[in-house]
């Protein structure tokens, strides 16, 4: 499996990655795509809480401040 590194972000295709809680928000210039296989997680995205459930595909601009604040 190959990973491409952009600053401190790891981008990959076809991998299962553990969701990590983030102590602070971050931004980046790429589009972020997440597909949650199981459980749920909550993002704080541009000041709003957004819950993502298993089976949902999420796409957003990384230029807005965001971080994972809850996971199950």
JSON list of N, CA and C in Angstrom, two decimals:
[
{"chain": "A", "resi": 1, "resn": "UNK", "atom": "N", "xyz": [0.84, -1.17, 0.00]},
{"chain": "A", "resi": 1, "resn": "UNK", "atom": "CA", "xyz": [0.00, 0.00, 0.00]},
{"chain": "A", "resi": 1, "resn": "UNK", "atom": "C", "xyz": [0.89, 1.23, 0.00]},
{"chain": "A", "resi": 2, "resn": "UNK", "atom": "N", "xyz": [0.54, 2.21, -0.80]},
{"chain": "A", "resi": 2, "resn": "UNK", "atom": "CA", "xyz": [1.32, 3.44, -0.88]},
{"chain": "A", "resi": 2, "resn": "UNK", "atom": "C", "xyz": [0.57, 4.60, -0.28]},
{"chain": "A", "resi": 3, "resn": "UNK", "atom": "N", "xyz": [1.30, 5.50, 0.32]},
{"chain": "A", "resi": 3, "resn": "UNK", "atom": "CA", "xyz": [0.72, 6.70, 0.89]},
{"chain": "A", "resi": 3, "resn": "UNK", "atom": "C", "xyz": [1.42, 7.91, 0.30]},
{"chain": "A", "resi": 4, "resn": "UNK", "atom": "N", "xyz": [0.67, 8.96, 0.08]},
{"chain": "A", "resi": 4, "resn": "UNK", "atom": "CA", "xyz": [1.23, 10.22, -0.37]},
{"chain": "A", "resi": 4, "resn": "UNK", "atom": "C", "xyz": [1.13, 11.18, 0.80]},
{"chain": "A", "resi": 5, "resn": "UNK", "atom": "N", "xyz": [2.20, 11.83, 1.14]},
{"chain": "A", "resi": 5, "resn": "UNK", "atom": "CA", "xyz": [2.21, 12.72, 2.29]},
{"chain": "A", "resi": 5, "resn": "UNK", "atom": "C", "xyz": [2.15, 14.17, 1.84]},
{"chain": "A", "resi": 6, "resn": "UNK", "atom": "N", "xyz": [1.19, 14.92, 2.36]},
{"chain": "A", "resi": 6, "resn": "UNK", "atom": "CA", "xyz": [1.08, 16.36, 2.17]},
{"chain": "A", "resi": 6, "resn": "UNK", "atom": "C", "xyz": [1.12, 16.98, 3.55]},
{"chain": "A", "resi": 7, "resn": "UNK", "atom": "N", "xyz": [2.21, 17.61, 3.90]},
{"chain": "A", "resi": 7, "resn": "UNK", "atom": "CA", "xyz": [2.39, 18.15, 5.25]},
{"chain": "A", "resi": 7, "resn": "UNK", "atom": "C", "xyz": [2.15, 17.04, 6.26]},
{"chain": "A", "resi": 8, "resn": "UNK", "atom": "N", "xyz": [1.16, 17.17, 7.13]},
{"chain": "A", "resi": 8, "resn": "UNK", "atom": "CA", "xyz": [0.91, 16.14, 8.14]},
{"chain": "A", "resi": 8, "resn": "UNK", "atom": "C", "xyz": [-0.33, 15.31, 7.84]},
{"chain": "A", "resi": 9, "resn": "UNK", "atom": "N", "xyz": [-0.79, 15.30, 6.59]},
{"chain": "A", "resi": 9, "resn": "UNK", "atom": "CA", "xyz": [-2.00, 14.57, 6.23]},
{"chain": "A", "resi": 9, "resn": "UNK", "atom": "C", "xyz": [-1.64, 13.36, 5.38]},
{"chain": "A", "resi": 10, "resn": "UNK", "atom": "N", "xyz": [-2.28, 12.24, 5.65]},
{"chain": "A", "resi": 10, "resn": "UNK", "atom": "CA", "xyz": [-2.05, 11.02, 4.89]},
{"chain": "A", "resi": 10, "resn": "UNK", "atom": "C", "xyz": [-3.26, 10.77, 4.00]},
{"chain": "A", "resi": 11, "resn": "UNK", "atom": "N", "xyz": [-3.00, 10.57, 2.73]},
{"chain": "A", "resi": 11, "resn": "UNK", "atom": "CA", "xyz": [-4.06, 10.31, 1.77]},
{"chain": "A", "resi": 11, "resn": "UNK", "atom": "C", "xyz": [-3.83, 8.92, 1.21]},
{"chain": "A", "resi": 12, "resn": "UNK", "atom": "N", "xyz": [-4.88, 8.13, 1.14]},
{"chain": "A", "resi": 12, "resn": "UNK", "atom": "CA", "xyz": [-4.71, 6.77, 0.62]},
{"chain": "A", "resi": 12, "resn": "UNK", "atom": "C", "xyz": [-6.00, 6.31, -0.03]},
{"chain": "A", "resi": 13, "resn": "UNK", "atom": "N", "xyz": [-5.89, 5.29, -0.83]},
{"chain": "A", "resi": 13, "resn": "UNK", "atom": "CA", "xyz": [-7.07, 4.70, -1.48]},
{"chain": "A", "resi": 13, "resn": "UNK", "atom": "C", "xyz": [-7.14, 3.24, -1.08]},
{"chain": "A", "resi": 14, "resn": "UNK", "atom": "N", "xyz": [-8.33, 2.79, -0.71]},
{"chain": "A", "resi": 14, "resn": "UNK", "atom": "CA", "xyz": [-8.54, 1.39, -0.43]},
{"chain": "A", "resi": 14, "resn": "UNK", "atom": "C", "xyz": [-8.02, 0.93, 0.93]},
{"chain": "A", "resi": 15, "resn": "UNK", "atom": "N", "xyz": [-7.78, 1.84, 1.84]},
{"chain": "A", "resi": 15, "resn": "UNK", "atom": "CA", "xyz": [-7.27, 1.45, 3.16]},
{"chain": "A", "resi": 15, "resn": "UNK", "atom": "C", "xyz": [-8.31, 1.75, 4.23]},
{"chain": "A", "resi": 16, "resn": "UNK", "atom": "N", "xyz": [-8.24, 0.98, 5.30]},
{"chain": "A", "resi": 16, "resn": "UNK", "atom": "CA", "xyz": [-9.06, 1.26, 6.47]},
{"chain": "A", "resi": 16, "resn": "UNK", "atom": "C", "xyz": [-8.17, 1.96, 7.49]},
{"chain": "A", "resi": 17, "resn": "UNK", "atom": "N", "xyz": [-8.55, 3.14, 7.90]},
{"chain": "A", "resi": 17, "resn": "UNK", "atom": "CA", "xyz": [-7.77, 3.90, 8.86]},
{"chain": "A", "resi": 17, "resn": "UNK", "atom": "C", "xyz": [-8.61, 4.14, 10.10]},
{"chain": "A", "resi": 18, "resn": "UNK", "atom": "N", "xyz": [-7.98, 4.10, 11.26]},
{"chain": "A", "resi": 18, "resn": "UNK", "atom": "CA", "xyz": [-8.69, 4.42, 12.49]},
{"chain": "A", "resi": 18, "resn": "UNK", "atom": "C", "xyz": [-8.99, 5.91, 12.54]},
{"chain": "A", "resi": 19, "resn": "UNK", "atom": "N", "xyz": [-10.18, 6.25, 12.98]},
{"chain": "A", "resi": 19, "resn": "UNK", "atom": "CA", "xyz": [-10.56, 7.64, 13.17]},
{"chain": "A", "resi": 19, "resn": "UNK", "atom": "C", "xyz": [-9.90, 8.12, 14.47]},
{"chain": "A", "resi": 20, "resn": "UNK", "atom": "N", "xyz": [-9.21, 9.23, 14.42]},
{"chain": "A", "resi": 20, "resn": "UNK", "atom": "CA", "xyz": [-8.55, 9.76, 15.61]},
{"chain": "A", "resi": 20, "resn": "UNK", "atom": "C", "xyz": [-9.21, 11.08, 16.02]},
{"chain": "A", "resi": 21, "resn": "UNK", "atom": "N", "xyz": [-9.40, 11.26, 17.32]},
{"chain": "A", "resi": 21, "resn": "UNK", "atom": "CA", "xyz": [-9.89, 12.55, 17.82]},
{"chain": "A", "resi": 21, "resn": "UNK", "atom": "C", "xyz": [-8.79, 13.58, 17.61]},
{"chain": "A", "resi": 22, "resn": "UNK", "atom": "N", "xyz": [-9.18, 14.79, 17.31]},
{"chain": "A", "resi": 22, "resn": "UNK", "atom": "CA", "xyz": [-8.22, 15.85, 17.01]},
{"chain": "A", "resi": 22, "resn": "UNK", "atom": "C", "xyz": [-8.32, 16.94, 18.07]},
{"chain": "A", "resi": 23, "resn": "UNK", "atom": "N", "xyz": [-7.24, 17.25, 18.77]},
{"chain": "A", "resi": 23, "resn": "UNK", "atom": "CA", "xyz": [-7.31, 18.26, 19.83]},
{"chain": "A", "resi": 23, "resn": "UNK", "atom": "C", "xyz": [-7.53, 19.68, 19.31]},
{"chain": "A", "resi": 24, "resn": "UNK", "atom": "N", "xyz": [-7.15, 19.92, 18.07]},
{"chain": "A", "resi": 24, "resn": "UNK", "atom": "CA", "xyz": [-7.32, 21.25, 17.47]},
{"chain": "A", "resi": 24, "resn": "UNK", "atom": "C", "xyz": [-7.81, 21.10, 16.04]},
{"chain": "A", "resi": 25, "resn": "UNK", "atom": "N", "xyz": [-8.44, 22.15, 15.52]},
{"chain": "A", "resi": 25, "resn": "UNK", "atom": "CA", "xyz": [-8.87, 22.12, 14.12]},
{"chain": "A", "resi": 25, "resn": "UNK", "atom": "C", "xyz": [-7.65, 22.26, 13.22]},
{"chain": "A", "resi": 26, "resn": "UNK", "atom": "N", "xyz": [-7.84, 21.91, 11.97]},
{"chain": "A", "resi": 26, "resn": "UNK", "atom": "CA", "xyz": [-6.80, 22.11, 10.97]},
{"chain": "A", "resi": 26, "resn": "UNK", "atom": "C", "xyz": [-7.46, 22.47, 9.65]},
{"chain": "A", "resi": 27, "resn": "UNK", "atom": "N", "xyz": [-6.67, 22.92, 8.72]},
{"chain": "A", "resi": 27, "resn": "UNK", "atom": "CA", "xyz": [-7.14, 23.25, 7.37]},
{"chain": "A", "resi": 27, "resn": "UNK", "atom": "C", "xyz": [-6.10, 22.73, 6.38]},
{"chain": "A", "resi": 28, "resn": "UNK", "atom": "N", "xyz": [-6.53, 22.55, 5.17]},
{"chain": "A", "resi": 28, "resn": "UNK", "atom": "CA", "xyz": [-5.63, 22.18, 4.07]},
{"chain": "A", "resi": 28, "resn": "UNK", "atom": "C", "xyz": [-6.30, 22.56, 2.76]},
{"chain": "A", "resi": 29, "resn": "UNK", "atom": "N", "xyz": [-5.54, 22.58, 1.70]},
{"chain": "A", "resi": 29, "resn": "UNK", "atom": "CA", "xyz": [-6.08, 23.07, 0.43]},
{"chain": "A", "resi": 29, "resn": "UNK", "atom": "C", "xyz": [-6.76, 21.99, -0.40]},
{"chain": "A", "resi": 30, "resn": "UNK", "atom": "N", "xyz": [-6.76, 20.75, 0.07]},
{"chain": "A", "resi": 30, "resn": "UNK", "atom": "CA", "xyz": [-7.36, 19.65, -0.69]},
{"chain": "A", "resi": 30, "resn": "UNK", "atom": "C", "xyz": [-8.82, 19.44, -0.30]},
{"chain": "A", "resi": 31, "resn": "UNK", "atom": "N", "xyz": [-9.54, 18.79, -1.20]},
{"chain": "A", "resi": 31, "resn": "UNK", "atom": "CA", "xyz": [-10.88, 18.31, -0.88]},
{"chain": "A", "resi": 31, "resn": "UNK", "atom": "C", "xyz": [-10.71, 17.08, 0.00]},
{"chain": "A", "resi": 32, "resn": "UNK", "atom": "N", "xyz": [-11.54, 16.96, 1.03]},
{"chain": "A", "resi": 32, "resn": "UNK", "atom": "CA", "xyz": [-11.47, 15.79, 1.90]},
{"chain": "A", "resi": 32, "resn": "UNK", "atom": "C", "xyz": [-12.67, 14.91, 1.61]},
{"chain": "A", "resi": 33, "resn": "UNK", "atom": "N", "xyz": [-12.40, 13.62, 1.46]},
{"chain": "A", "resi": 33, "resn": "UNK", "atom": "CA", "xyz": [-13.44, 12.63, 1.21]},
{"chain": "A", "resi": 33, "resn": "UNK", "atom": "C", "xyz": [-13.34, 11.56, 2.29]},
{"chain": "A", "resi": 34, "resn": "UNK", "atom": "N", "xyz": [-14.43, 11.28, 2.95]},
{"chain": "A", "resi": 34, "resn": "UNK", "atom": "CA", "xyz": [-14.47, 10.24, 3.99]},
{"chain": "A", "resi": 34, "resn": "UNK", "atom": "C", "xyz": [-15.65, 9.33, 3.72]},
{"chain": "A", "resi": 35, "resn": "UNK", "atom": "N", "xyz": [-15.41, 8.02, 3.85]},
{"chain": "A", "resi": 35, "resn": "UNK", "atom": "CA", "xyz": [-16.48, 7.04, 3.81]},
{"chain": "A", "resi": 35, "resn": "UNK", "atom": "C", "xyz": [-16.35, 6.22, 5.08]},
{"chain": "A", "resi": 36, "resn": "UNK", "atom": "N", "xyz": [-17.35, 6.27, 5.93]},
{"chain": "A", "resi": 36, "resn": "UNK", "atom": "CA", "xyz": [-17.30, 5.62, 7.22]},
{"chain": "A", "resi": 36, "resn": "UNK", "atom": "C", "xyz": [-17.84, 4.20, 7.11]},
{"chain": "A", "resi": 37, "resn": "UNK", "atom": "N", "xyz": [-17.01, 3.22, 7.41]},
{"chain": "A", "resi": 37, "resn": "UNK", "atom": "CA", "xyz": [-17.40, 1.81, 7.29]},
{"chain": "A", "resi": 37, "resn": "UNK", "atom": "C", "xyz": [-18.29, 1.34, 8.43]},
{"chain": "A", "resi": 38, "resn": "UNK", "atom": "N", "xyz": [-18.01, 1.82, 9.65]},
{"chain": "A", "resi": 38, "resn": "UNK", "atom": "CA", "xyz": [-18.82, 1.39, 10.80]},
{"chain": "A", "resi": 38, "resn": "UNK", "atom": "C", "xyz": [-18.80, 2.48, 11.86]},
{"chain": "A", "resi": 39, "resn": "UNK", "atom": "N", "xyz": [-19.76, 2.38, 12.79]},
{"chain": "A", "resi": 39, "resn": "UNK", "atom": "CA", "xyz": [-19.83, 3.35, 13.88]},
{"chain": "A", "resi": 39, "resn": "UNK", "atom": "C", "xyz": [-20.30, 4.71, 13.40]},
{"chain": "A", "resi": 40, "resn": "UNK", "atom": "N", "xyz": [-19.88, 5.73, 14.13]},
{"chain": "A", "resi": 40, "resn": "UNK", "atom": "CA", "xyz": [-20.20, 7.10, 13.73]},
{"chain": "A", "resi": 40, "resn": "UNK", "atom": "C", "xyz": [-19.11, 8.03, 14.27]},
{"chain": "A", "resi": 41, "resn": "UNK", "atom": "N", "xyz": [-19.08, 9.22, 13.77]},
{"chain": "A", "resi": 41, "resn": "UNK", "atom": "CA", "xyz": [-18.13, 10.23, 14.23]},
{"chain": "A", "resi": 41, "resn": "UNK", "atom": "C", "xyz": [-18.76, 11.60, 14.08]},
{"chain": "A", "resi": 42, "resn": "UNK", "atom": "N", "xyz": [-18.26, 12.54, 14.85]},
{"chain": "A", "resi": 42, "resn": "UNK", "atom": "CA", "xyz": [-18.76, 13.90, 14.78]},
{"chain": "A", "resi": 42, "resn": "UNK", "atom": "C", "xyz": [-17.61, 14.83, 14.44]},
{"chain": "A", "resi": 43, "resn": "UNK", "atom": "N", "xyz": [-17.80, 15.60, 13.40]},
{"chain": "A", "resi": 43, "resn": "UNK", "atom": "CA", "xyz": [-16.86, 16.64, 12.99]},
{"chain": "A", "resi": 43, "resn": "UNK", "atom": "C", "xyz": [-17.32, 17.97, 13.55]},
{"chain": "A", "resi": 44, "resn": "UNK", "atom": "N", "xyz": [-16.39, 18.80, 13.93]},
{"chain": "A", "resi": 44, "resn": "UNK", "atom": "CA", "xyz": [-16.67, 20.21, 14.13]},
{"chain": "A", "resi": 44, "resn": "UNK", "atom": "C", "xyz": [-16.14, 20.86, 12.86]},
{"chain": "A", "resi": 45, "resn": "UNK", "atom": "N", "xyz": [-17.05, 21.26, 11.99]},
{"chain": "A", "resi": 45, "resn": "UNK", "atom": "CA", "xyz": [-16.70, 21.77, 10.67]},
{"chain": "A", "resi": 45, "resn": "UNK", "atom": "C", "xyz": [-17.15, 23.22, 10.55]},
{"chain": "A", "resi": 46, "resn": "UNK", "atom": "N", "xyz": [-16.19, 24.12, 10.48]},
{"chain": "A", "resi": 46, "resn": "UNK", "atom": "CA", "xyz": [-16.48, 25.54, 10.32]},
{"chain": "A", "resi": 46, "resn": "UNK", "atom": "C", "xyz": [-17.46, 26.03, 11.41]},
{"chain": "A", "resi": 47, "resn": "UNK", "atom": "N", "xyz": [-17.26, 25.53, 12.65]},
{"chain": "A", "resi": 47, "resn": "UNK", "atom": "CA", "xyz": [-18.08, 25.97, 13.77]},
{"chain": "A", "resi": 47, "resn": "UNK", "atom": "C", "xyz": [-19.36, 25.19, 13.98]},
{"chain": "A", "resi": 48, "resn": "UNK", "atom": "N", "xyz": [-19.68, 24.23, 13.11]},
{"chain": "A", "resi": 48, "resn": "UNK", "atom": "CA", "xyz": [-20.91, 23.43, 13.22]},
{"chain": "A", "resi": 48, "resn": "UNK", "atom": "C", "xyz": [-20.57, 21.98, 13.52]},
{"chain": "A", "resi": 49, "resn": "UNK", "atom": "N", "xyz": [-21.37, 21.33, 14.34]},
{"chain": "A", "resi": 49, "resn": "UNK", "atom": "CA", "xyz": [-21.20, 19.90, 14.58]},
{"chain": "A", "resi": 49, "resn": "UNK", "atom": "C", "xyz": [-21.94, 19.13, 13.51]},
{"chain": "A", "resi": 50, "resn": "UNK", "atom": "N", "xyz": [-21.25, 18.17, 12.89]},
{"chain": "A", "resi": 50, "resn": "UNK", "atom": "CA", "xyz": [-21.85, 17.35, 11.84]},
{"chain": "A", "resi": 50, "resn": "UNK", "atom": "C", "xyz": [-21.58, 15.89, 12.19]},
{"chain": "A", "resi": 51, "resn": "UNK", "atom": "N", "xyz": [-22.66, 15.09, 12.38]},
{"chain": "A", "resi": 51, "resn": "UNK", "atom": "CA", "xyz": [-22.48, 13.67, 12.68]},
{"chain": "A", "resi": 51, "resn": "UNK", "atom": "C", "xyz": [-22.48, 12.88, 11.38]},
{"chain": "A", "resi": 52, "resn": "UNK", "atom": "N", "xyz": [-21.56, 11.94, 11.30]},
{"chain": "A", "resi": 52, "resn": "UNK", "atom": "CA", "xyz": [-21.44, 11.05, 10.14]},
{"chain": "A", "resi": 52, "resn": "UNK", "atom": "C", "xyz": [-21.67, 9.63, 10.63]},
{"chain": "A", "resi": 53, "resn": "UNK", "atom": "N", "xyz": [-22.58, 8.91, 9.97]},
{"chain": "A", "resi": 53, "resn": "UNK", "atom": "CA", "xyz": [-22.90, 7.54, 10.35]},
{"chain": "A", "resi": 53, "resn": "UNK", "atom": "C", "xyz": [-22.32, 6.56, 9.34]},
{"chain": "A", "resi": 54, "resn": "UNK", "atom": "N", "xyz": [-22.20, 5.31, 9.77]},
{"chain": "A", "resi": 54, "resn": "UNK", "atom": "CA", "xyz": [-21.69, 4.26, 8.90]},
{"chain": "A", "resi": 54, "resn": "UNK", "atom": "C", "xyz": [-22.44, 4.24, 7.57]},
{"chain": "A", "resi": 55, "resn": "UNK", "atom": "N", "xyz": [-21.72, 4.06, 6.50]},
{"chain": "A", "resi": 55, "resn": "UNK", "atom": "CA", "xyz": [-22.32, 3.99, 5.17]},
{"chain": "A", "resi": 55, "resn": "UNK", "atom": "C", "xyz": [-22.48, 5.35, 4.50]},
{"chain": "A", "resi": 56, "resn": "UNK", "atom": "N", "xyz": [-22.12, 6.42, 5.17]},
{"chain": "A", "resi": 56, "resn": "UNK", "atom": "CA", "xyz": [-22.23, 7.75, 4.57]},
{"chain": "A", "resi": 56, "resn": "UNK", "atom": "C", "xyz": [-20.91, 8.17, 3.94]},
{"chain": "A", "resi": 57, "resn": "UNK", "atom": "N", "xyz": [-21.03, 8.84, 2.82]},
{"chain": "A", "resi": 57, "resn": "UNK", "atom": "CA", "xyz": [-19.89, 9.42, 2.12]},
{"chain": "A", "resi": 57, "resn": "UNK", "atom": "C", "xyz": [-19.92, 10.93, 2.36]},
{"chain": "A", "resi": 58, "resn": "UNK", "atom": "N", "xyz": [-18.80, 11.48, 2.79]},
{"chain": "A", "resi": 58, "resn": "UNK", "atom": "CA", "xyz": [-18.73, 12.90, 3.11]},
{"chain": "A", "resi": 58, "resn": "UNK", "atom": "C", "xyz": [-17.64, 13.54, 2.25]},
{"chain": "A", "resi": 59, "resn": "UNK", "atom": "N", "xyz": [-17.97, 14.67, 1.66]},
{"chain": "A", "resi": 59, "resn": "UNK", "atom": "CA", "xyz": [-17.05, 15.40, 0.80]},
{"chain": "A", "resi": 59, "resn": "UNK", "atom": "C", "xyz": [-17.10, 16.87, 1.20]},
{"chain": "A", "resi": 60, "resn": "UNK", "atom": "N", "xyz": [-15.93, 17.48, 1.49]},
{"chain": "A", "resi": 60, "resn": "UNK", "atom": "CA", "xyz": [-15.93, 18.90, 1.84]},
{"chain": "A", "resi": 60, "resn": "UNK", "atom": "C", "xyz": [-14.58, 19.52, 1.53]},
{"chain": "A", "resi": 61, "resn": "UNK", "atom": "N", "xyz": [-14.58, 20.83, 1.42]},
{"chain": "A", "resi": 61, "resn": "UNK", "atom": "CA", "xyz": [-13.35, 21.58, 1.22]},
{"chain": "A", "resi": 61, "resn": "UNK", "atom": "C", "xyz": [-12.56, 21.60, 2.51]},
{"chain": "A", "resi": 62, "resn": "UNK", "atom": "N", "xyz": [-11.30, 21.28, 2.44]},
{"chain": "A", "resi": 62, "resn": "UNK", "atom": "CA", "xyz": [-10.45, 21.28, 3.61]},
{"chain": "A", "resi": 62, "resn": "UNK", "atom": "C", "xyz": [-10.02, 22.67, 4.06]},
{"chain": "A", "resi": 63, "resn": "UNK", "atom": "N", "xyz": [-10.38, 23.70, 3.31]},
{"chain": "A", "resi": 63, "resn": "UNK", "atom": "CA", "xyz": [-9.98, 25.06, 3.68]},
{"chain": "A", "resi": 63, "resn": "UNK", "atom": "C", "xyz": [-10.77, 25.61, 4.86]},
{"chain": "A", "resi": 64, "resn": "UNK", "atom": "N", "xyz": [-11.94, 25.01, 5.16]},
{"chain": "A", "resi": 64, "resn": "UNK", "atom": "CA", "xyz": [-12.71, 25.40, 6.34]},
{"chain": "A", "resi": 64, "resn": "UNK", "atom": "C", "xyz": [-12.14, 24.66, 7.55]},
{"chain": "A", "resi": 65, "resn": "UNK", "atom": "N", "xyz": [-11.98, 25.33, 8.68]},
{"chain": "A", "resi": 65, "resn": "UNK", "atom": "CA", "xyz": [-11.43, 24.66, 9.88]},
{"chain": "A", "resi": 65, "resn": "UNK", "atom": "C", "xyz": [-12.30, 23.46, 10.26]},
{"chain": "A", "resi": 66, "resn": "UNK", "atom": "N", "xyz": [-11.64, 22.32, 10.52]},
{"chain": "A", "resi": 66, "resn": "UNK", "atom": "CA", "xyz": [-12.38, 21.11, 10.88]},
{"chain": "A", "resi": 66, "resn": "UNK", "atom": "C", "xyz": [-11.54, 20.21, 11.76]},
{"chain": "A", "resi": 67, "resn": "UNK", "atom": "N", "xyz": [-12.26, 19.35, 12.52]},
{"chain": "A", "resi": 67, "resn": "UNK", "atom": "CA", "xyz": [-11.61, 18.35, 13.35]},
{"chain": "A", "resi": 67, "resn": "UNK", "atom": "C", "xyz": [-12.63, 17.32, 13.81]},
{"chain": "A", "resi": 68, "resn": "UNK", "atom": "N", "xyz": [-12.17, 16.14, 14.14]},
{"chain": "A", "resi": 68, "resn": "UNK", "atom": "CA", "xyz": [-13.03, 15.10, 14.68]},
{"chain": "A", "resi": 68, "resn": "UNK", "atom": "C", "xyz": [-13.10, 15.31, 16.20]},
{"chain": "A", "resi": 69, "resn": "UNK", "atom": "N", "xyz": [-14.33, 15.41, 16.73]},
{"chain": "A", "resi": 69, "resn": "UNK", "atom": "CA", "xyz": [-14.48, 15.67, 18.17]},
{"chain": "A", "resi": 69, "resn": "UNK", "atom": "C", "xyz": [-15.08, 14.49, 18.93]},
{"chain": "A", "resi": 70, "resn": "UNK", "atom": "N", "xyz": [-15.75, 13.54, 18.22]},
{"chain": "A", "resi": 70, "resn": "UNK", "atom": "CA", "xyz": [-16.33, 12.36, 18.86]},
{"chain": "A", "resi": 70, "resn": "UNK", "atom": "C", "xyz": [-16.28, 11.20, 17.87]},
{"chain": "A", "resi": 71, "resn": "UNK", "atom": "N", "xyz": [-16.16, 9.99, 18.41]},
{"chain": "A", "resi": 71, "resn": "UNK", "atom": "CA", "xyz": [-16.24, 8.81, 17.56]},
{"chain": "A", "resi": 71, "resn": "UNK", "atom": "C", "xyz": [-16.80, 7.66, 18.38]},
{"chain": "A", "resi": 72, "resn": "UNK", "atom": "N", "xyz": [-17.47, 6.74, 17.68]},
{"chain": "A", "resi": 72, "resn": "UNK", "atom": "CA", "xyz": [-18.02, 5.55, 18.34]},
{"chain": "A", "resi": 72, "resn": "UNK", "atom": "C", "xyz": [-17.93, 4.36, 17.41]}
]
